[in-house]
Amino acid sequence: MKQPSYAHVECPDPQGHHRMAYVCWGDPLASHVVVCVHGLTRQGRDFDTLAQALVVQSPHPLQVICPDVVGRGQSNWLTRAEGYQIPQYASDMAFLLAHLQQQVPFQTLDWVGTSMGGLIGMVVAGQSELIKPCRVRRLVLNDVGPVVSWPSIERMKTYVGKTGHFESLEHAADAMWAVSQGFGPHTREVWLALSAPMLKRQADGSLTLNYDPSIGESIRAVTQESTVVAEQILWHLYDQITASTLLLRGEQSDLLTPDTAKAMHLRGPRAQVVEFAGVGHAPTLTSADQIQVVADFLLCD
């Protein structure tokens, strides 16, 4: 697999600023940009396969940008755990888009967001003033909506922040698979490729997951009462989205319920819903069928 190039942008936060890394695929001069944003404890390399497929299939020059949300991958960690919240992430994405516009102005902006990346996408697409002059044209929400089910939050609380110590890539991949079976069937080769960028080597030679364990603090602080408030805000933002919207759902997802998916089809941007059999939370967009659904949606005129 081709190795992508990394770039960085400085983003402000209450303590000063932090550096956010992002991966670039395709033509850096393209007027069409697709931003792909990962889930809670993941990183931008999750989209390697999808990004390359989009670049190859696109009938026109295309650039795909895959950021490592702050606290993950090659990005800086925040000094205060309470900063790991959607408003900070959305602000960072606004600075990233402004940075990209300064480098090479683009006319067409699309967004692919998995889980947390989809929540960020709803905030960005629902508040077009954040990213003037270019609003989101097409939005892919991968197994996420304004309502995040409480059982899925309880599940996250059991593992988020536990970055582990592993003797080898294979050992780490097995441990990640134990909490990731909702991703659906994967060959060993594909799973190892998804796992390798998730790791960093420590001074003693062991491997650990490459994200800030403090991210777990913000998840453990979530209450059922706070989720109700968040849902109201997110539904309001969802109803303001003007982008053509595709909602992907794992048939066995415990995060995005069928009732929420149905409501998203009936209100706001009236999302087109595609469900993948044999998958829970969340489709990794690495299989040919999943990739083609996204490509057909983003690359059509």
Coordinates of C-alpha atoms in Angstrom, one line a residue, residues 12-298:
P12 CA -6.2 27.2 19.2
D13 CA -7.4 25.9 22.5
P14 CA -8.1 27.5 26.0
Q15 CA -4.5 26.7 27.0
G16 CA -2.8 28.1 23.9
H17 CA -2.7 25.9 20.8
H18 CA -2.0 22.4 19.6
R19 CA -0.9 20.8 16.4
M20 CA -3.3 18.6 14.5
A21 CA -1.8 16.2 12.0
Y22 CA -3.6 15.1 8.8
V23 CA -2.9 12.7 6.0
C24 CA -3.2 13.8 2.4
W25 CA -4.1 11.6 -0.5
G26 CA -4.5 12.5 -4.2
D27 CA -4.0 15.8 -6.0
P28 CA -3.0 18.7 -3.6
L29 CA -4.2 21.1 -6.3
A30 CA -7.7 19.6 -6.7
S31 CA -10.8 21.8 -6.4
H32 CA -12.7 18.9 -4.8
V33 CA -11.8 17.9 -1.3
V34 CA -13.2 15.0 0.8
V35 CA -12.5 15.2 4.5
C36 CA -12.7 11.8 6.4
V37 CA -12.9 11.9 10.2
H38 CA -12.5 8.8 12.4
G39 CA -14.1 7.4 15.5
L40 CA -13.5 8.0 19.2
T41 CA -10.1 6.2 19.7
R42 CA -9.1 5.8 16.1
Q43 CA -7.0 7.9 13.7
G44 CA -6.9 9.1 10.1
R45 CA -5.1 6.1 8.7
D46 CA -8.4 4.1 9.1
F47 CA -9.3 5.6 5.8
D48 CA -6.3 4.5 3.8
T49 CA -8.2 2.0 1.7
L50 CA -11.3 4.3 1.1
A51 CA -9.1 7.3 0.3
Q52 CA -7.1 5.5 -2.3
A53 CA -10.2 4.1 -3.9
L54 CA -11.9 7.5 -4.1
V55 CA -8.8 9.0 -5.7
V56 CA -8.6 6.2 -8.3
Q57 CA -12.3 6.2 -9.1
S58 CA -12.8 10.0 -9.2
P59 CA -13.4 11.3 -12.8
H60 CA -11.7 14.5 -11.8
P61 CA -8.8 15.6 -9.6
L62 CA -9.5 14.8 -6.0
Q63 CA -7.8 15.3 -2.7
V64 CA -8.8 13.3 0.4
I65 CA -7.8 14.7 3.8
C66 CA -7.8 12.4 6.9
P67 CA -7.0 14.2 10.1
D68 CA -5.9 12.7 13.4
V69 CA -8.3 14.4 15.8
V70 CA -6.4 16.0 18.7
G71 CA -5.2 13.5 21.3
R72 CA -4.9 10.7 18.7
G73 CA -2.3 9.5 16.2
Q74 CA 0.3 12.0 15.2
S75 CA -1.6 15.0 16.7
N76 CA -0.7 16.7 20.0
W77 CA -2.4 15.8 23.3
L78 CA -4.4 18.4 25.2
T79 CA -3.2 19.5 28.6
R80 CA -6.7 19.2 30.1
A81 CA -8.9 16.2 29.7
E82 CA -12.1 18.3 29.6
G83 CA -11.0 19.7 26.3
Y84 CA -11.8 16.4 24.5
Q85 CA -15.2 17.4 23.4
I86 CA -17.0 17.9 20.1
P87 CA -16.9 21.7 20.2
Q88 CA -13.1 21.7 20.3
Y89 CA -13.0 19.1 17.5
A90 CA -15.3 21.1 15.3
S91 CA -13.2 24.2 15.9
D92 CA -10.1 22.3 14.9
M93 CA -11.8 21.2 11.7
A94 CA -12.8 24.8 10.9
F95 CA -9.1 25.8 11.2
L96 CA -8.0 22.9 9.1
L97 CA -10.5 23.8 6.3
A98 CA -9.4 27.5 6.5
H99 CA -5.8 26.3 6.3
L100 CA -6.5 24.2 3.2
Q101 CA -8.4 27.1 1.5
Q102 CA -5.3 29.4 2.1
Q103 CA -3.1 26.8 0.4
V104 CA -5.2 26.0 -2.6
P105 CA -8.8 27.4 -2.7
F106 CA -11.3 24.6 -3.4
Q107 CA -14.9 24.7 -4.6
T108 CA -16.3 21.4 -3.5
L109 CA -16.2 20.0 0.0
D110 CA -17.6 16.6 1.1
W111 CA -17.4 14.9 4.5
V112 CA -17.2 11.3 5.6
G113 CA -17.5 10.8 9.4
T114 CA -17.3 7.5 11.3
S115 CA -19.0 7.6 14.7
M116 CA -17.4 10.6 16.5
G117 CA -16.3 11.9 13.1
G118 CA -19.9 11.9 12.0
L119 CA -20.9 13.9 15.1
I120 CA -18.2 16.5 14.2
G121 CA -19.6 16.4 10.7
M122 CA -23.1 17.2 11.9
V123 CA -21.8 20.2 13.8
V124 CA -19.7 21.5 10.8
A125 CA -22.5 20.9 8.2
G126 CA -25.2 22.2 10.5
Q127 CA -23.3 25.5 11.1
S128 CA -22.2 26.6 7.6
E129 CA -20.8 29.9 9.0
L130 CA -18.0 27.9 10.6
I131 CA -16.4 27.0 7.3
K132 CA -17.2 29.9 4.9
P133 CA -16.8 30.3 2.0
C134 CA -17.3 26.6 1.2
R135 CA -20.1 24.6 2.8
V136 CA -20.4 20.8 2.9
R137 CA -22.0 19.5 -0.3
R138 CA -22.3 15.8 0.5
L139 CA -22.2 14.3 4.0
V140 CA -21.6 10.6 4.8
L141 CA -22.6 9.7 8.4
N142 CA -21.1 6.3 9.2
D143 CA -23.2 4.6 11.9
V144 CA -24.0 7.7 14.0
G145 CA -26.8 10.1 14.5
P146 CA -28.0 12.8 17.0
V147 CA -28.9 10.0 19.4
V148 CA -26.1 7.8 20.7
S149 CA -27.7 4.9 22.6
W150 CA -26.9 4.7 26.3
P151 CA -25.9 1.0 26.2
S152 CA -23.2 1.9 23.6
I153 CA -21.9 4.6 25.9
E154 CA -21.8 2.2 28.8
R155 CA -19.8 -0.2 26.6
M156 CA -17.3 2.6 25.7
K157 CA -16.8 3.3 29.4
T158 CA -15.4 -0.2 29.8
Y159 CA -12.5 0.2 27.5
V160 CA -11.8 3.8 26.4
G161 CA -8.6 5.0 28.0
K162 CA -7.1 1.6 28.5
T163 CA -4.2 1.9 26.1
G164 CA -2.5 -1.4 27.1
H165 CA 1.0 -2.8 26.7
F166 CA 1.6 -5.3 23.9
E167 CA 4.6 -7.4 22.9
S168 CA 3.9 -7.4 19.2
L169 CA 1.5 -6.1 16.5
E170 CA -0.2 -9.4 16.5
H171 CA -0.8 -9.3 20.3
A172 CA -2.1 -5.7 20.0
A173 CA -4.4 -6.6 17.0
D174 CA -5.9 -9.5 19.0
A175 CA -6.6 -7.2 21.9
M176 CA -8.2 -4.5 19.7
W177 CA -10.3 -7.2 18.0
A178 CA -11.8 -8.2 21.3
V179 CA -13.5 -4.8 21.7
S180 CA -14.0 -4.2 17.9
Q181 CA -16.0 -7.2 16.6
G182 CA -18.8 -4.8 15.7
F183 CA -16.6 -3.8 12.8
G184 CA -17.7 -7.0 11.1
P185 CA -15.7 -9.7 9.3
H186 CA -12.1 -8.8 8.3
T187 CA -9.3 -10.9 6.9
R188 CA -6.2 -11.1 9.1
E189 CA -4.3 -9.0 6.6
V190 CA -6.8 -6.2 6.6
W191 CA -7.1 -6.2 10.4
L192 CA -3.4 -6.0 10.9
A193 CA -3.3 -3.1 8.4
L194 CA -5.9 -1.3 10.4
S195 CA -4.2 -2.0 13.7
A196 CA -0.6 -1.0 12.9
P197 CA -1.1 2.8 12.7
M198 CA -3.0 2.6 16.0
L199 CA 0.2 1.7 17.9
K200 CA 3.4 3.5 19.1
R201 CA 6.5 2.0 20.6
Q202 CA 7.5 2.8 24.2
A203 CA 10.9 3.1 25.7
D204 CA 10.9 -0.5 27.0
G205 CA 10.2 -1.8 23.4
S206 CA 6.5 -2.7 24.1
L207 CA 3.7 -1.2 22.1
T208 CA 0.7 0.8 23.3
L209 CA -2.4 2.4 21.7
N210 CA -1.5 5.8 20.3
Y211 CA -4.1 8.0 21.9
D212 CA -4.3 10.1 25.1
P213 CA -5.8 7.9 27.9
S214 CA -7.4 11.0 29.3
I215 CA -10.0 10.7 26.5
G216 CA -11.6 8.1 28.7
E217 CA -12.3 10.7 31.4
S218 CA -14.7 12.6 29.2
I219 CA -16.5 9.4 28.3
R220 CA -16.8 8.3 31.9
A221 CA -18.2 11.8 32.8
V222 CA -21.2 11.3 30.5
T223 CA -24.5 10.8 32.2
Q224 CA -27.9 9.9 30.9
E225 CA -29.1 13.4 31.7
S226 CA -26.2 15.0 29.8
T227 CA -27.0 12.9 26.7
V228 CA -30.5 14.2 26.6
V229 CA -29.2 17.8 26.4
A230 CA -26.6 16.7 23.7
E231 CA -29.3 15.0 21.7
Q232 CA -31.4 18.2 21.6
I233 CA -28.5 20.2 20.3
L234 CA -27.5 17.6 17.7
W235 CA -31.1 17.2 16.4
H236 CA -31.2 21.0 16.0
L237 CA -28.0 21.0 14.0
Y238 CA -29.1 18.0 12.0
D239 CA -32.3 19.7 11.0
Q240 CA -30.2 22.7 9.7
I241 CA -28.0 20.5 7.4
T242 CA -28.5 21.3 3.7
A243 CA -25.9 18.9 2.4
S244 CA -27.1 15.7 0.6
T245 CA -26.7 13.1 3.3
L246 CA -26.0 9.4 3.3
L247 CA -26.5 7.5 6.5
L248 CA -24.6 4.2 6.8
R249 CA -25.7 1.7 9.4
G250 CA -24.4 -1.6 10.6
E251 CA -27.4 -3.9 10.8
Q252 CA -26.3 -5.0 14.3
S253 CA -25.2 -1.6 15.6
D254 CA -25.8 -0.9 19.3
L255 CA -25.0 2.9 18.8
L256 CA -27.3 3.9 15.9
T257 CA -30.8 2.3 16.5
P258 CA -33.2 1.6 13.7
D259 CA -35.6 4.2 15.2
T260 CA -33.0 6.9 15.0
A261 CA -32.0 6.0 11.5
K262 CA -35.7 6.2 10.5
A263 CA -36.1 9.6 12.0
M264 CA -33.0 10.8 10.2
H265 CA -34.6 9.7 6.9
L266 CA -37.8 11.6 7.7
R267 CA -36.4 15.0 8.9
G268 CA -33.7 17.5 8.3
P269 CA -31.7 16.6 5.2
R270 CA -33.7 13.4 4.9
A271 CA -30.8 11.1 4.8
Q272 CA -30.6 8.2 2.3
V273 CA -30.1 5.1 4.5
V274 CA -27.9 2.1 3.5
E275 CA -27.6 -0.8 5.9
F276 CA -24.8 -3.4 5.9
A277 CA -25.6 -6.9 7.0
G278 CA -23.4 -8.8 9.4
V279 CA -21.9 -5.5 10.8
G280 CA -22.4 -3.7 14.0
H281 CA -20.7 -0.4 15.1
A282 CA -19.1 0.6 12.9
P283 CA -18.5 -0.3 9.3
T284 CA -14.8 0.2 8.6
L285 CA -15.3 1.2 4.9
T286 CA -12.6 -1.2 3.8
S287 CA -14.7 -3.8 2.0
A288 CA -15.5 -3.4 -1.7
D289 CA -19.2 -3.2 -1.2
Q290 CA -18.9 -0.5 1.5
I291 CA -16.4 1.5 -0.5
Q292 CA -18.6 1.4 -3.6
V293 CA -21.6 2.8 -1.7
V294 CA -19.5 5.8 -0.5
A295 CA -17.8 6.3 -3.9
D296 CA -21.1 6.2 -5.8
F297 CA -22.5 8.9 -3.5
L298 CA -19.5 11.2 -3.5

